[in-house]
mmCIF file of C-alpha atoms in Angstrom:
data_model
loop_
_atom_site.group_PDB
_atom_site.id
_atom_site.type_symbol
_atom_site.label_atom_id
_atom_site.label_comp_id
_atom_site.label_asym_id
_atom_site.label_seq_id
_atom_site.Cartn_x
_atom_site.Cartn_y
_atom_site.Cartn_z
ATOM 1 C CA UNK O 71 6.782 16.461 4.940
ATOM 2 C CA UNK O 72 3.877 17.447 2.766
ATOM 3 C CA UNK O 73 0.349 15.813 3.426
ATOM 4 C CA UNK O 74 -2.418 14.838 1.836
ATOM 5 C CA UNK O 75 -5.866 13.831 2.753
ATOM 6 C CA UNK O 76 -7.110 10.031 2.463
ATOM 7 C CA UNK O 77 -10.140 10.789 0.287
ATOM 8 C CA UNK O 78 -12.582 12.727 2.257
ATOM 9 C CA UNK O 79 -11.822 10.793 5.371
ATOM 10 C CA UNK O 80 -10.099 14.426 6.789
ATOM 11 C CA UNK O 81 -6.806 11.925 7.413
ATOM 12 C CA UNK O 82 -3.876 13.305 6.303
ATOM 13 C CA UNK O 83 -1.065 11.421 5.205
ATOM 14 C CA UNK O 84 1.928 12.058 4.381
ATOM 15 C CA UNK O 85 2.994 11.220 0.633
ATOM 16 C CA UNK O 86 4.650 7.714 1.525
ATOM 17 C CA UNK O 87 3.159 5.286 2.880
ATOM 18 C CA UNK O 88 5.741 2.254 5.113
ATOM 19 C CA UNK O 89 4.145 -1.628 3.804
ATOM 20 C CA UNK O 90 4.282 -3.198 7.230
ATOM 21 C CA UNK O 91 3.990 -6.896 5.326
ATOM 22 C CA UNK O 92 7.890 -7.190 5.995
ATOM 23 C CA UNK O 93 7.407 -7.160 9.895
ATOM 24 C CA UNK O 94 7.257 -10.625 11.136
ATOM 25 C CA UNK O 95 8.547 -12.115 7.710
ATOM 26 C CA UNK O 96 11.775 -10.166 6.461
ATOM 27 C CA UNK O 97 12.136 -8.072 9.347
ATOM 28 C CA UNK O 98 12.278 -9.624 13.177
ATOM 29 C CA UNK O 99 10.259 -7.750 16.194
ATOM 30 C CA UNK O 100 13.868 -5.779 17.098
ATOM 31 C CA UNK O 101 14.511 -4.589 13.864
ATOM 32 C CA UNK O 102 10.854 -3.999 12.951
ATOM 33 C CA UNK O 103 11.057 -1.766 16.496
ATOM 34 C CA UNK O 104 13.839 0.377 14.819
ATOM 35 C CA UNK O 105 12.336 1.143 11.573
ATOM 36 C CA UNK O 106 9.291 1.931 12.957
ATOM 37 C CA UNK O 107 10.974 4.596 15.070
ATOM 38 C CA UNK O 108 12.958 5.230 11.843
ATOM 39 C CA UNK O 109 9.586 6.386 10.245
ATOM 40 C CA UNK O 110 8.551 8.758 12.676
ATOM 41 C CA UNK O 111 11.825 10.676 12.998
ATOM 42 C CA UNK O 112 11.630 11.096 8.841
ATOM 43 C CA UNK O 113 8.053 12.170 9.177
ATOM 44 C CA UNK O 114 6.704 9.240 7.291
ATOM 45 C CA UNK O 115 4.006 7.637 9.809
ATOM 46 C CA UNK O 116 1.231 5.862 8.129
ATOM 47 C CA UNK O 117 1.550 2.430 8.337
ATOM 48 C CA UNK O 118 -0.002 0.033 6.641
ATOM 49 C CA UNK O 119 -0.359 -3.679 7.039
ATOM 50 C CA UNK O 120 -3.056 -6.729 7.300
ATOM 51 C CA UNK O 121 -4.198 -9.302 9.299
ATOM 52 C CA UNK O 122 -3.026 -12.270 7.080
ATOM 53 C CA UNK O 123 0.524 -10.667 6.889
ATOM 54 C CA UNK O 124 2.943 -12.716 7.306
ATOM 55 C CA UNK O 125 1.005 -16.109 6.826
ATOM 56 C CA UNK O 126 2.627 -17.211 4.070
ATOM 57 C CA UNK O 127 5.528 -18.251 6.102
ATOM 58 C CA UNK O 128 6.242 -21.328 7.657
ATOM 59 C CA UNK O 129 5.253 -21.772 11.223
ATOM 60 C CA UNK O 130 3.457 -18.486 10.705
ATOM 61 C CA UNK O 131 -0.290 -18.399 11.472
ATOM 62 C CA UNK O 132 -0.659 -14.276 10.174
ATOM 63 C CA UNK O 133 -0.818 -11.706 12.375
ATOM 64 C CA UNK O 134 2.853 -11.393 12.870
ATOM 65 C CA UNK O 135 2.902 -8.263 11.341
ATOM 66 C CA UNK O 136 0.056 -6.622 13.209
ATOM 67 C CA UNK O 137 1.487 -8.224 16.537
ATOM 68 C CA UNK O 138 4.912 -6.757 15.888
ATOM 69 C CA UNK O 139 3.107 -3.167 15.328
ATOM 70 C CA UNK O 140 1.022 -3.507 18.712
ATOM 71 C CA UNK O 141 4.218 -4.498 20.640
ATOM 72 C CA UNK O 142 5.665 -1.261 19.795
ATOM 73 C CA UNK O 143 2.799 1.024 20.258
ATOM 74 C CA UNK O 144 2.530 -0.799 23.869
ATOM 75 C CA UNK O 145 6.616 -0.059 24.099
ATOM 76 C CA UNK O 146 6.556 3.603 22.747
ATOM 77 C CA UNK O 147 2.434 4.835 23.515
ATOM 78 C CA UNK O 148 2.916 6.720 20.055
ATOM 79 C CA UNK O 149 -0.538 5.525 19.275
ATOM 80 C CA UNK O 150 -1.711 9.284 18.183
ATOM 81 C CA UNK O 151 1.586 9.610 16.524
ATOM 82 C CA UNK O 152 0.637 7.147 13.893
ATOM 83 C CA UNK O 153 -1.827 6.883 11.348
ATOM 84 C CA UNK O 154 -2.627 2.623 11.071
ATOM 85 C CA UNK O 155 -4.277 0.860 8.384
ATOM 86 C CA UNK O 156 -4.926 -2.680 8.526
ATOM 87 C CA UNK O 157 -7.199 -5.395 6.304
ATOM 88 C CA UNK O 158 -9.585 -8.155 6.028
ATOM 89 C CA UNK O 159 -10.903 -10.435 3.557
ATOM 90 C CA UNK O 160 -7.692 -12.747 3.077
ATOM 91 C CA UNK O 161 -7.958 -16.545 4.434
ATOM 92 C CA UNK O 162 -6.987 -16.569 7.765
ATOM 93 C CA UNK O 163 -7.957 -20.544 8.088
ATOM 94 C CA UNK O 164 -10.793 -22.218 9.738
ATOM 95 C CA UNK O 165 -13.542 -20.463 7.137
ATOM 96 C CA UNK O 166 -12.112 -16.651 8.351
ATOM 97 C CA UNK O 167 -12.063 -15.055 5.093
ATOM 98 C CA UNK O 168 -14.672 -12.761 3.161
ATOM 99 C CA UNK O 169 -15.948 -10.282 4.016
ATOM 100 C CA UNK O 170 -19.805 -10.966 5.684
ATOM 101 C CA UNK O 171 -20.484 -8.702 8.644
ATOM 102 C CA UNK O 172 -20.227 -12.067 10.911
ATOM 103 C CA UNK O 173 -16.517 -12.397 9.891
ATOM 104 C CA UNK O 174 -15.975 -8.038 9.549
ATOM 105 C CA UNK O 175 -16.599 -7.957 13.474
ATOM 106 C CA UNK O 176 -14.646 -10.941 14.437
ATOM 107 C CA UNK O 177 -11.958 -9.963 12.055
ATOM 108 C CA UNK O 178 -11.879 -6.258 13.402
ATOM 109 C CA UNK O 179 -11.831 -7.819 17.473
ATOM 110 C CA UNK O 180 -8.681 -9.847 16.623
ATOM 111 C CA UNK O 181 -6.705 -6.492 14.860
ATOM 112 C CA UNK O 182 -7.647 -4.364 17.336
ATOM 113 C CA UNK O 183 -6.451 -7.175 20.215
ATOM 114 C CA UNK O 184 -3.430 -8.011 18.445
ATOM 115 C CA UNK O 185 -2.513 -4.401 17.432
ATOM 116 C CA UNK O 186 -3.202 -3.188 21.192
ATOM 117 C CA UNK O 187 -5.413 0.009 20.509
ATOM 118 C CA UNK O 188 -9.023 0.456 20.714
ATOM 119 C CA UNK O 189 -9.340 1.956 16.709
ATOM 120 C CA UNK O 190 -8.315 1.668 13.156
ATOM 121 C CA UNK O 191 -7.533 4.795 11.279
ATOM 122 C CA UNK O 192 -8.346 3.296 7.826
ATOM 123 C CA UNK O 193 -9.607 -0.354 7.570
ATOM 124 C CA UNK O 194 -9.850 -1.943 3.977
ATOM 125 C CA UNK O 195 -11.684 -4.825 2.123
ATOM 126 C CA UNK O 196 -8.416 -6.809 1.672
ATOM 127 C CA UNK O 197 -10.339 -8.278 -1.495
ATOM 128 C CA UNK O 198 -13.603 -8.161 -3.345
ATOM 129 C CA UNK O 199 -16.591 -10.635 -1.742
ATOM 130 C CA UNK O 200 -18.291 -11.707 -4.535
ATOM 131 C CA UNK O 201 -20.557 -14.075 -2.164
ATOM 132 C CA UNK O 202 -21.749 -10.894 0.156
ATOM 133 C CA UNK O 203 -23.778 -8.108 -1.063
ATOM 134 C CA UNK O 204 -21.861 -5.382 -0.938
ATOM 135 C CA UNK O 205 -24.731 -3.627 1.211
ATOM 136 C CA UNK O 206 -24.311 -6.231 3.717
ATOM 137 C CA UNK O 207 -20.321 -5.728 3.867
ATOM 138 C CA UNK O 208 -20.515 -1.511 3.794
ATOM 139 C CA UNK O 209 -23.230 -1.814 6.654
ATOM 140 C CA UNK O 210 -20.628 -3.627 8.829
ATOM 141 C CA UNK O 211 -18.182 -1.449 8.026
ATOM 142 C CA UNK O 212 -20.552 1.275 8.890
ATOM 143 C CA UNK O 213 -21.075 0.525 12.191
ATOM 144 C CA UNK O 214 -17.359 0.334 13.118
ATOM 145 C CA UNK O 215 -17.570 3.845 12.186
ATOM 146 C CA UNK O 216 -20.258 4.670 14.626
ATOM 147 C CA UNK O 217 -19.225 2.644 17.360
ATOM 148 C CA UNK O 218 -15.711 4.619 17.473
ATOM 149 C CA UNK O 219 -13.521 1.018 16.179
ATOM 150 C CA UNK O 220 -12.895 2.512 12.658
ATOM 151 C CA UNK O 221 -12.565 5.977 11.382
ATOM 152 C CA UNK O 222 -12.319 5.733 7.593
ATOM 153 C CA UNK O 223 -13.013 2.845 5.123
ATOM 154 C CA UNK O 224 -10.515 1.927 2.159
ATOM 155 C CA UNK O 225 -10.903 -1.188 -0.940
ATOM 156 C CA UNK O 226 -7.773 -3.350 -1.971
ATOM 157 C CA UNK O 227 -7.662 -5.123 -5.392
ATOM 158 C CA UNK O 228 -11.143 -4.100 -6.517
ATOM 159 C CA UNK O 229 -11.686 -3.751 -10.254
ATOM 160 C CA UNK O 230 -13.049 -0.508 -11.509
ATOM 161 C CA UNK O 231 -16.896 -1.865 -12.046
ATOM 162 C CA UNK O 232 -17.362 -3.187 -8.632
ATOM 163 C CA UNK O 233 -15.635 -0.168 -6.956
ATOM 164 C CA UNK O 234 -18.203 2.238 -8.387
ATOM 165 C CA UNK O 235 -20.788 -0.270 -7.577
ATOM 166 C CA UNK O 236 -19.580 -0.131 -3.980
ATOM 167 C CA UNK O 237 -19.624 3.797 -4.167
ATOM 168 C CA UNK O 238 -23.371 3.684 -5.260
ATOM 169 C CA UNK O 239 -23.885 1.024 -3.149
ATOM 170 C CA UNK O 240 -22.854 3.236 0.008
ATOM 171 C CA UNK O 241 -24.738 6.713 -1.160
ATOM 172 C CA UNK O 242 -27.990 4.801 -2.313
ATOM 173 C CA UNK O 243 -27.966 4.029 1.545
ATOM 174 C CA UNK O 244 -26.305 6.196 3.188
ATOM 175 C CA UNK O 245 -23.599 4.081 4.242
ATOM 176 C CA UNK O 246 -20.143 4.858 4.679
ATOM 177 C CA UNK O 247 -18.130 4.469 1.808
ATOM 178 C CA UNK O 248 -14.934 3.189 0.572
ATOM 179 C CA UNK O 249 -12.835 6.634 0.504
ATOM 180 C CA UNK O 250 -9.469 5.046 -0.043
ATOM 181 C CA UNK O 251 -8.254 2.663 -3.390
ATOM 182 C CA UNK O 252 -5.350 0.198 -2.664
ATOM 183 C CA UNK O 253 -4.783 -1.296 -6.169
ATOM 184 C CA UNK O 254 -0.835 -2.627 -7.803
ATOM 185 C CA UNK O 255 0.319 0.422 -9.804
ATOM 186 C CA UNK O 256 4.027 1.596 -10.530
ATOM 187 C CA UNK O 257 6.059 2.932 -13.835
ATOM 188 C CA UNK O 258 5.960 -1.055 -15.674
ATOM 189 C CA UNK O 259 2.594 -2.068 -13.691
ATOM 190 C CA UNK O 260 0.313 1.029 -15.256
ATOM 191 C CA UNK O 261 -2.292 -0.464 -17.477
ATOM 192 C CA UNK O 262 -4.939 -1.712 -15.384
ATOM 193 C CA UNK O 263 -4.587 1.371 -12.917
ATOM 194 C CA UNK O 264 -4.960 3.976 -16.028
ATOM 195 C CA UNK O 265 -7.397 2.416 -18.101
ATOM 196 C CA UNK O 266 -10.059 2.467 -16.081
ATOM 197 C CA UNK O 267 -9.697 2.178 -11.870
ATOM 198 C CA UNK O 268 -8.190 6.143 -12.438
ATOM 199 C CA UNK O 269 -11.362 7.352 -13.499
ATOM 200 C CA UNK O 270 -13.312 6.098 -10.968
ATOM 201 C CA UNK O 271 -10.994 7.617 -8.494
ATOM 202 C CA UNK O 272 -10.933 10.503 -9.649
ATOM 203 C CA UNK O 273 -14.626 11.266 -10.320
ATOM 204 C CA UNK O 274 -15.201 10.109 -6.486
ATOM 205 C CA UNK O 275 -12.649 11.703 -4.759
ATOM 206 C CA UNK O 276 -11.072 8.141 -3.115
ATOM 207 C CA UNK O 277 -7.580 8.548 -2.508
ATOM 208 C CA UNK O 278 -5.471 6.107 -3.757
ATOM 209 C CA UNK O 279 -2.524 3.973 -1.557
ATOM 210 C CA UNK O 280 -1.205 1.722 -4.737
ATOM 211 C CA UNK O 281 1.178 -1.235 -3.765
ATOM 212 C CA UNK O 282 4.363 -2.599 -5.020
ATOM 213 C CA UNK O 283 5.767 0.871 -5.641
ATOM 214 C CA UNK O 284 9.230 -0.603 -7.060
ATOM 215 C CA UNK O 285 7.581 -3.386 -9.034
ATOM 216 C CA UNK O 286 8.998 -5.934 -6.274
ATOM 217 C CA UNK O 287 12.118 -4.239 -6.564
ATOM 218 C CA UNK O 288 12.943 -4.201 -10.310
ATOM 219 C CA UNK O 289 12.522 -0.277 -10.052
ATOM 220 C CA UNK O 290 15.350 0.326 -7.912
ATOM 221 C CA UNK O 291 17.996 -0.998 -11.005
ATOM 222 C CA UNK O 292 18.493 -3.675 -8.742
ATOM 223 C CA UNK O 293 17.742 -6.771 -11.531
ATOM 224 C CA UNK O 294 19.416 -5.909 -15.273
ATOM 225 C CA UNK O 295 20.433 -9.246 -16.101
ATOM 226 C CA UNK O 296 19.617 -12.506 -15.698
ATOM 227 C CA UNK O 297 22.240 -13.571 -13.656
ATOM 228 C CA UNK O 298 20.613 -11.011 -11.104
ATOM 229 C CA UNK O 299 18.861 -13.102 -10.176
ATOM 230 C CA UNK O 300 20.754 -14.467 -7.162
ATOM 231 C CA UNK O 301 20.311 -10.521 -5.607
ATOM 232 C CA UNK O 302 17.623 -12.296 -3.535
ATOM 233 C CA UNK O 303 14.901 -14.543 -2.887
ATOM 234 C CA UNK O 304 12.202 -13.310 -5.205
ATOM 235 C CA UNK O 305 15.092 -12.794 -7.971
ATOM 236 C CA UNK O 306 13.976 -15.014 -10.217
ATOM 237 C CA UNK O 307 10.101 -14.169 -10.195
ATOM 238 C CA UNK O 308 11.055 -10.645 -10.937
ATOM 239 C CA UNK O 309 13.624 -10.833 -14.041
ATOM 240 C CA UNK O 310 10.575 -13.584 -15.415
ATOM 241 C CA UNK O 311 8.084 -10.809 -15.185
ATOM 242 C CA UNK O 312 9.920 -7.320 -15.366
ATOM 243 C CA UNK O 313 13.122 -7.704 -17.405
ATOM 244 C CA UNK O 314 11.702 -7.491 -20.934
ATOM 245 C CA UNK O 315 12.392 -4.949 -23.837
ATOM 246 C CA UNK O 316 9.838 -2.447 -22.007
ATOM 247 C CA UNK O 317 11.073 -3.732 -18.837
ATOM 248 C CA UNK O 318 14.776 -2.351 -20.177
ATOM 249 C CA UNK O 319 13.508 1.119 -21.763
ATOM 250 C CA UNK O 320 11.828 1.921 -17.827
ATOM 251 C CA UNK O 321 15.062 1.197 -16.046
ATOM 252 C CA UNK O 322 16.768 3.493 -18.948
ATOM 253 C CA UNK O 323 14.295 6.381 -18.190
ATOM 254 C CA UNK O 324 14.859 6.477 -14.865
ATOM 255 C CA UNK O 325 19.037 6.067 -14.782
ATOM 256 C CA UNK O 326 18.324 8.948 -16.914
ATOM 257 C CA UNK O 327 16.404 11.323 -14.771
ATOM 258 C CA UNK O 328 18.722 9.737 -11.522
ATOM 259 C CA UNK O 329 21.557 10.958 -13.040
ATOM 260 C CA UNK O 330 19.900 14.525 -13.493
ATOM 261 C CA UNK O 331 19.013 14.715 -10.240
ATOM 262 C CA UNK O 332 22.037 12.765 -8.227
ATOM 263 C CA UNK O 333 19.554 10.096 -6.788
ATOM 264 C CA UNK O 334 18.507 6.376 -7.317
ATOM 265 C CA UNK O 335 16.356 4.653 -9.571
ATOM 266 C CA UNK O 336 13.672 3.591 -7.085
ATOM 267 C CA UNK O 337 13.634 6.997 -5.635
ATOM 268 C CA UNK O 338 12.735 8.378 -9.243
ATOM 269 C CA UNK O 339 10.284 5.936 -9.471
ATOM 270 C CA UNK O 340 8.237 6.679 -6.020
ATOM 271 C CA UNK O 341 8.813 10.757 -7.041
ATOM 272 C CA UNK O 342 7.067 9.691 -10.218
ATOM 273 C CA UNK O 343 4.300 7.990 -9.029
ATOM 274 C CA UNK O 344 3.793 10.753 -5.859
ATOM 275 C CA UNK O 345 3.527 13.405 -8.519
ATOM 276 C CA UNK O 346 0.578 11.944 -10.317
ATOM 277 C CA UNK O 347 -2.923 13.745 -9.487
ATOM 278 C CA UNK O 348 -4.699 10.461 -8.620
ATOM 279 C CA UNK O 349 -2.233 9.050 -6.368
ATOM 280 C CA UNK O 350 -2.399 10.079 -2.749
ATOM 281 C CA UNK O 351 0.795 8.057 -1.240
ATOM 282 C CA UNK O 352 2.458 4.812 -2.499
ATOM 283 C CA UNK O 353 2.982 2.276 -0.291
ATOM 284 C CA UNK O 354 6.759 0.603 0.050
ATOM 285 C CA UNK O 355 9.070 -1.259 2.355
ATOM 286 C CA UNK O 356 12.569 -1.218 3.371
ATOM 287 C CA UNK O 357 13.948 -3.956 5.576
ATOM 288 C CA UNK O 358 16.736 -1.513 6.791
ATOM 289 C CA UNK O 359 17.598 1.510 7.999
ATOM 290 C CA UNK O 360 19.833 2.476 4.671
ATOM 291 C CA UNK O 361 16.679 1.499 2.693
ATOM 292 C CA UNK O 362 14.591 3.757 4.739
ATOM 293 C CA UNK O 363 16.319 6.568 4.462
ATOM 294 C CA UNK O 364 16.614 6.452 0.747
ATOM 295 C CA UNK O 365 13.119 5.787 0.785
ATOM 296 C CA UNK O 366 12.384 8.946 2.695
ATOM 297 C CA UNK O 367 14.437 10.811 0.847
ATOM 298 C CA UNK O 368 12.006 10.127 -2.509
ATOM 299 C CA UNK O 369 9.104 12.017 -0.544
ATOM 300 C CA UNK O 370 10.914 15.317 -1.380
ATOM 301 C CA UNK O 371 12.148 15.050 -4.581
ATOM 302 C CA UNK O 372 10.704 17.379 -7.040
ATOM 303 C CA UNK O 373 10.149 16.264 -10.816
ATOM 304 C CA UNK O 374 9.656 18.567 -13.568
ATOM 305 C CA UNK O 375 7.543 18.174 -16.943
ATOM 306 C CA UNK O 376 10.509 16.975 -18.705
ATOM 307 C CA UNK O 377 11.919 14.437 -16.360
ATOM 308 C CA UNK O 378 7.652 13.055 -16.000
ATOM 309 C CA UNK O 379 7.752 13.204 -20.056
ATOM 310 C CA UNK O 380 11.168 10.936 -20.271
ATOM 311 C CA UNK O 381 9.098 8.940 -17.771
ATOM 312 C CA UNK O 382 5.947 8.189 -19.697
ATOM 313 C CA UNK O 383 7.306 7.949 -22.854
ATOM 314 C CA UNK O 384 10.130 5.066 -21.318
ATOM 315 C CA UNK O 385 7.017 3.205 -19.560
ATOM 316 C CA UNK O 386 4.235 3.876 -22.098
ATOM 317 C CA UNK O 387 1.199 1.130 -22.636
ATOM 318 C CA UNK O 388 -0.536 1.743 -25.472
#
């Protein structure tokens, strides 16, 4: 498995990166234990997940997923077998959300407790903090560095202006600084990502973990009709947003290029998305061992010019 370095962190990675938001929602502590040591026998071990994940789910208070992860490191010690990303910013109840450096060092006690290990490889601003000054945040953040809690720094849904801010913000005063980007970007979701987040990326060096890889699944060639729907749970909120003309020409480019190659749809989309410059490693689930191993299998398949041309042309923007 090829790696690739977070930024200038010096973590490498390798070029897939496992969403640990199923664990504690999808995926129950004994299954979660079996993917996880699916991952490290297929080389793919950076994890990443958050302290509101899985919150949304009833009876849940978030930090399933993080508890689930900490359970196995505990069970396995493979602690410096794994690189582990986690989050803050998201509501966590009771006024725990933002990111002020009050609510940063609480935040980082109860990952660190939950996830039973005494650092963070990469900890991210879950979301922007429009309320703290983003000195105030990156000097928090700063001193996990120092005090051995947190070794690299990473931003989730920040918009292009107030990432470069936040770079400025952190070499004006020599403060560490955000070297990872965690934005939505796959082969339908490309606009915001290209038009402007890619050159700030780019001219900084910040590596970039995008999410929802497979558009939710739609990517995979999983939802073609409408009456696809019923494939699952989030059916129907996928066909409303992905199956449109444009929605139809994507899934056409990549049956195309899957055919080409003997492999599936979502596996031509991750290859896709792995091959572009500014991307360091896509982040994307599986909630079995089947899907893992197809997923893994999309880390070392090799597109050429033609097969990325069908691909830009099918998704194109503008």
């Amino acid at each position: 498995m090829s790696k690739r370095e977070l930024g200038r962190s010096g973590i490498q990675v390798p070029v897939l990166t496992f969403g640990g938001n199923v664990f504690g929602w999808t995926v129950d502590q004994s299954a979660s234990f079996s993917l996880l040591d699916a991952l490290l026998d297929n080389n793919l071990n950076f994890i990443d997940t958050a302290d509101v994940y899985s919150r949304w789910v009833d009876g849940n208070q978030g930090g399933e997923s993080e508890t689930i992860i900490g359970n196995w490191l505990k069970k396995t010690g493979k602690r410096d077998q794994i690189v582990l990303a986690t989050k803050v910013g998201k509501p966590m109840g009771e006024g725990k959300v933002g990111l002020s450096p009050r609510y940063i060092k609480e935040a980082v006690e109860a990952s660190l407790k939950r996830l039973q290990t005494d650092y963070i490889d990469l900890y991210q601003s879950h979301d922007d903090d429009a309320d703290t000054p983003l000195a105030e945040s990156l000097a928090a953040f700063d001193a996990l560095i120092k005090e051995g809690k947190v070794r690299a720094i990473g931003a989730s849904n920040y918009s292009a202006p107030r990432l470069a801010e936040a770079l400025k913000v952190s070499k004006d005063n020599g403060l560490a600084r955000y070297e990872t980007l965690q934005p939505l970007y796959n082969l339908y979701d490309r606009k915001v990502y290209e038009e402007a987040l890619e050159k700030v990326v780019t001219e900084n060096g910040v590596g970039v973990i995008n999410f929802y890889g497979l558009a939710s699944g739609f990517l995979t060639g999983k939802y073609r009709t409408k009456a696809d729907a019923s494939k699952s749970k989030r059916g129907e909120s996928v066909i409303e947003r992905y199956l449109d003309d444009r929605g139809l020409k994507v899934l056409k480019g990549l049956d195309q290029v899957a055919e080409k190659h003997g492999v599936q749809p979502g596996q031509v989309a991750l290859a896709w998305q792995i091959a572009r410059p500014s991307i360091t490693s896509p982040i994307v689930s599986a909630t079995s061992l089947q899907q893992l191993n197809e997923l893994a299998q999309a880390a070392t398949l090799r597109l050429d010019d033609a097969d990325i041309q069908t691909l830009n042309d099918a998704s194109a923007w503008k």
